[in-house]
PDB file of C-alpha atoms in Angstrom:
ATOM      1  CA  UNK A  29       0.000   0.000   0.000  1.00 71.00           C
ATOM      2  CA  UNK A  30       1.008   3.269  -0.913  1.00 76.00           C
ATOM      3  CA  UNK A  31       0.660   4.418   2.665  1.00 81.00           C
ATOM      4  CA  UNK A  32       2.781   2.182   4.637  1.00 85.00           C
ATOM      5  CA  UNK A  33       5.079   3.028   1.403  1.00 88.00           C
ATOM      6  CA  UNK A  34       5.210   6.533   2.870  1.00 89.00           C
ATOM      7  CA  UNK A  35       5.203   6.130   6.836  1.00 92.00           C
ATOM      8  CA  UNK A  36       8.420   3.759   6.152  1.00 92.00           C
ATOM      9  CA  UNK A  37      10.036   7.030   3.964  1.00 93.00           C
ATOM     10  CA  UNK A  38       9.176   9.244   6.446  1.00 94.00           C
ATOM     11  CA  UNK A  39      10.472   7.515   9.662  1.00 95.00           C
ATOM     12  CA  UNK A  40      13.922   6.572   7.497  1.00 96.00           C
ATOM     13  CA  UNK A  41      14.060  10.459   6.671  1.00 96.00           C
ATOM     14  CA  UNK A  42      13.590  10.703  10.411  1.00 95.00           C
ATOM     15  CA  UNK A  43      16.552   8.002  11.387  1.00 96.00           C
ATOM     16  CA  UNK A  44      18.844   9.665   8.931  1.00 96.00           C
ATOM     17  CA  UNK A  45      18.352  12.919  10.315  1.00 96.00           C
ATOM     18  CA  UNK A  46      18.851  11.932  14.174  1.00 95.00           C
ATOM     19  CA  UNK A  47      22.093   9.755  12.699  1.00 95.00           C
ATOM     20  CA  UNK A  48      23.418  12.856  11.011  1.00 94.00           C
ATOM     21  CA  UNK A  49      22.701  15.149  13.851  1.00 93.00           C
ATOM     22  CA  UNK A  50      24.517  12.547  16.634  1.00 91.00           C
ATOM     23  CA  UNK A  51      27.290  11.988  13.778  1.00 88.00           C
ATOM     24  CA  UNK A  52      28.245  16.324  14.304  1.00 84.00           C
ATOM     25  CA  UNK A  53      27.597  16.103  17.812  1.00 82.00           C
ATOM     26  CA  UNK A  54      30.120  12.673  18.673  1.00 80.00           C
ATOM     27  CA  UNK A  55      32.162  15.042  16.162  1.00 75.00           C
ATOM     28  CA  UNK A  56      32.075  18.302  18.141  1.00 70.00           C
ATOM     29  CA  UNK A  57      32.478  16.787  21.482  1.00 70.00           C
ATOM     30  CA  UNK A  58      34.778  14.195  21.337  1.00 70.00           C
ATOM     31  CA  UNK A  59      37.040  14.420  18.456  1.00 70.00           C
ATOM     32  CA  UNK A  60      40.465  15.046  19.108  1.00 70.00           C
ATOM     33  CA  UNK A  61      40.661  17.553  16.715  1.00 76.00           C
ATOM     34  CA  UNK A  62      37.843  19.583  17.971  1.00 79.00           C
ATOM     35  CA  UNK A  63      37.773  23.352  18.875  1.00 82.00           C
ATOM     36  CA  UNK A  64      36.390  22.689  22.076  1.00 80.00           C
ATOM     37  CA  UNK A  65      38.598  19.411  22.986  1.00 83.00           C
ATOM     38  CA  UNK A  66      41.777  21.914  22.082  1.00 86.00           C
ATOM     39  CA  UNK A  67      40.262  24.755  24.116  1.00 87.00           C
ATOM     40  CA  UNK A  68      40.155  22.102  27.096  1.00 88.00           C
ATOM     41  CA  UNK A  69      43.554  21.172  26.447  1.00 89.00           C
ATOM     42  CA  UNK A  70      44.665  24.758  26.479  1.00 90.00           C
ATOM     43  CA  UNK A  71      43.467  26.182  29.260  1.00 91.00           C
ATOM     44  CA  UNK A  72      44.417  23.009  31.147  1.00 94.00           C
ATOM     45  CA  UNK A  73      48.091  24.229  30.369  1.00 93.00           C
ATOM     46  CA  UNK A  74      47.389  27.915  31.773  1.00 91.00           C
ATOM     47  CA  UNK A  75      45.938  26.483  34.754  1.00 93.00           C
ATOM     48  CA  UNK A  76      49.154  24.358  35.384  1.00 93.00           C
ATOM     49  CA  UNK A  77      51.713  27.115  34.193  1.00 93.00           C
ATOM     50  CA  UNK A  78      53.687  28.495  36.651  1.00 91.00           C
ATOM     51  CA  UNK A  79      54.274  32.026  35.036  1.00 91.00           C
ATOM     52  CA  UNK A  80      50.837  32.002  34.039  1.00 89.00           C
ATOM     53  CA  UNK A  81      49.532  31.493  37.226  1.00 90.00           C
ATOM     54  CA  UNK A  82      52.053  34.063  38.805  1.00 88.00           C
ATOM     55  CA  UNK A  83      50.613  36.900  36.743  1.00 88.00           C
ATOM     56  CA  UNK A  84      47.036  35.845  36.736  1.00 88.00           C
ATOM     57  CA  UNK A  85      46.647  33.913  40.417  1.00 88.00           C
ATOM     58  CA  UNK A  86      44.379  30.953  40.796  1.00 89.00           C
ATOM     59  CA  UNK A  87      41.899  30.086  40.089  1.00 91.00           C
ATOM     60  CA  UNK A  88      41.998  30.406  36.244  1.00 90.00           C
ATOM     61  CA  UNK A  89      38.917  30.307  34.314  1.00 89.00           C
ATOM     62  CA  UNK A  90      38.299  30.362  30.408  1.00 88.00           C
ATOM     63  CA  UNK A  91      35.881  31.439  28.248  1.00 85.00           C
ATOM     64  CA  UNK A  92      34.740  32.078  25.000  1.00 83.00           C
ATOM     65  CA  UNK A  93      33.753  35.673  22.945  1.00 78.00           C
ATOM     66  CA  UNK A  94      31.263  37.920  25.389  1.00 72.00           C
ATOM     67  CA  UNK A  95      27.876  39.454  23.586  1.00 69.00           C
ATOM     68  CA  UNK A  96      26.751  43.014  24.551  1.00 70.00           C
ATOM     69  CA  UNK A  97      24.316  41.481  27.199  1.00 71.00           C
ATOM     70  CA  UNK A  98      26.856  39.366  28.805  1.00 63.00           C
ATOM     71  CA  UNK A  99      26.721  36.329  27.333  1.00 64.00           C
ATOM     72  CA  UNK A 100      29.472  34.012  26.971  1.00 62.00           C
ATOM     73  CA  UNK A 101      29.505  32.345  23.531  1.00 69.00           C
ATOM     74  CA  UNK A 102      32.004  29.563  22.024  1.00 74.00           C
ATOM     75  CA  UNK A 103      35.529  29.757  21.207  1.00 81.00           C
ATOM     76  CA  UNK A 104      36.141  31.466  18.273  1.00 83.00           C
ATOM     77  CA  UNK A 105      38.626  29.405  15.936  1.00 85.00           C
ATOM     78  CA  UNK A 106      40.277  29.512  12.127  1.00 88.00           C
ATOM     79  CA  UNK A 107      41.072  26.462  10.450  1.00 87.00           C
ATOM     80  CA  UNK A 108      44.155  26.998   8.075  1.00 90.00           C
ATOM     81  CA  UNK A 109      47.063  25.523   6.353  1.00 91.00           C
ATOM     82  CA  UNK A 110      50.205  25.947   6.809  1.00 92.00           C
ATOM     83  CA  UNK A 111      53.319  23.653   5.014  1.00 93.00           C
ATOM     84  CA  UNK A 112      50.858  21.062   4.315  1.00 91.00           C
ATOM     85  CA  UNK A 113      49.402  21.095   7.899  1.00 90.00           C
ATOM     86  CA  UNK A 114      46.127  21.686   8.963  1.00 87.00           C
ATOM     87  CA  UNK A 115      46.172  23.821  11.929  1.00 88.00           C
ATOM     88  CA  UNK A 116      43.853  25.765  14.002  1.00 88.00           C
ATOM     89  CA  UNK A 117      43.725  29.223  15.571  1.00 90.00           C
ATOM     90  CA  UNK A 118      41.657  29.623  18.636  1.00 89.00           C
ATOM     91  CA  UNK A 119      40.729  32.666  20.834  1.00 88.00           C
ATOM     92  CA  UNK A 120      39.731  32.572  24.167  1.00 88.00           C
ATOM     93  CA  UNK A 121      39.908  34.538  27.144  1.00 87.00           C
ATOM     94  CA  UNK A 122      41.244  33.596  30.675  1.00 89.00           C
ATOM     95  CA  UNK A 123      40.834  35.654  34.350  1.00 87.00           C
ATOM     96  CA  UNK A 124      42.425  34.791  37.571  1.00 88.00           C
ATOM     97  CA  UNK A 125      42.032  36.556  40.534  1.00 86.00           C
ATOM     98  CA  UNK A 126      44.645  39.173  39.503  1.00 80.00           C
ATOM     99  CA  UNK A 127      44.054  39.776  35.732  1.00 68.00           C
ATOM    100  CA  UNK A 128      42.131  39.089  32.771  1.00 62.00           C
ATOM    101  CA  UNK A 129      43.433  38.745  29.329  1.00 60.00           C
ATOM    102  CA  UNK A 130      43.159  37.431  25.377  1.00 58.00           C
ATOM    103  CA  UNK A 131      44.617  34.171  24.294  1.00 57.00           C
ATOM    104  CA  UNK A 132      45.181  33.205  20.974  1.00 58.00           C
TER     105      UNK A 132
END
């Protein structure tokens, strides 16, 4: 029947779609090459960073752009080239209990 025909198209439109959006999120989350796994290991070196930790104190906390209203919003980050190497640029801001400053 041409309705059972279109239930099964819809619900495998459906699967694809959930598969595609766990696919980006696995992706995002818990690739090694992600923005946000870098960011983690980044900051994780300011935090143990003895200089950086001298002219910011502890703790040390990261975070992303800031909107006018105060929002904090993800890590900014260019994906490039360079001598045949893909690299990545991020930008991200850290405060201590001293200072607060860019990172790049």
């Amino acid at each position: 029947r041409s309705s059972d025909l279109t239930y099964l198209v819809v619900v495998l439109i459906g699967v694809g779609v959930t598969g595609g959006l766990f696919y980006v999120i696995f992706q995002e989350l818990f690739s090694s090459s992600s923005p946000s796994k870098i960011y983690g290991e980044a900051l994780e070196k300011c935090r143990r960073h003895t200089e950086v930790i001298g002219v910011f104190g502890e703790p040390i906390k990261g975070y992303g752009e800031t909107t006018r209203r105060g929002r904090r919003q993800h890590v900014s980050h260019v994906e490039y080239t360079r001598d045949g190497l893909k690299c990545m640029r991020l930008k991200f801001y850290i405060e201590g209990s001293e200072h607060r400053r860019s990172e790049e």
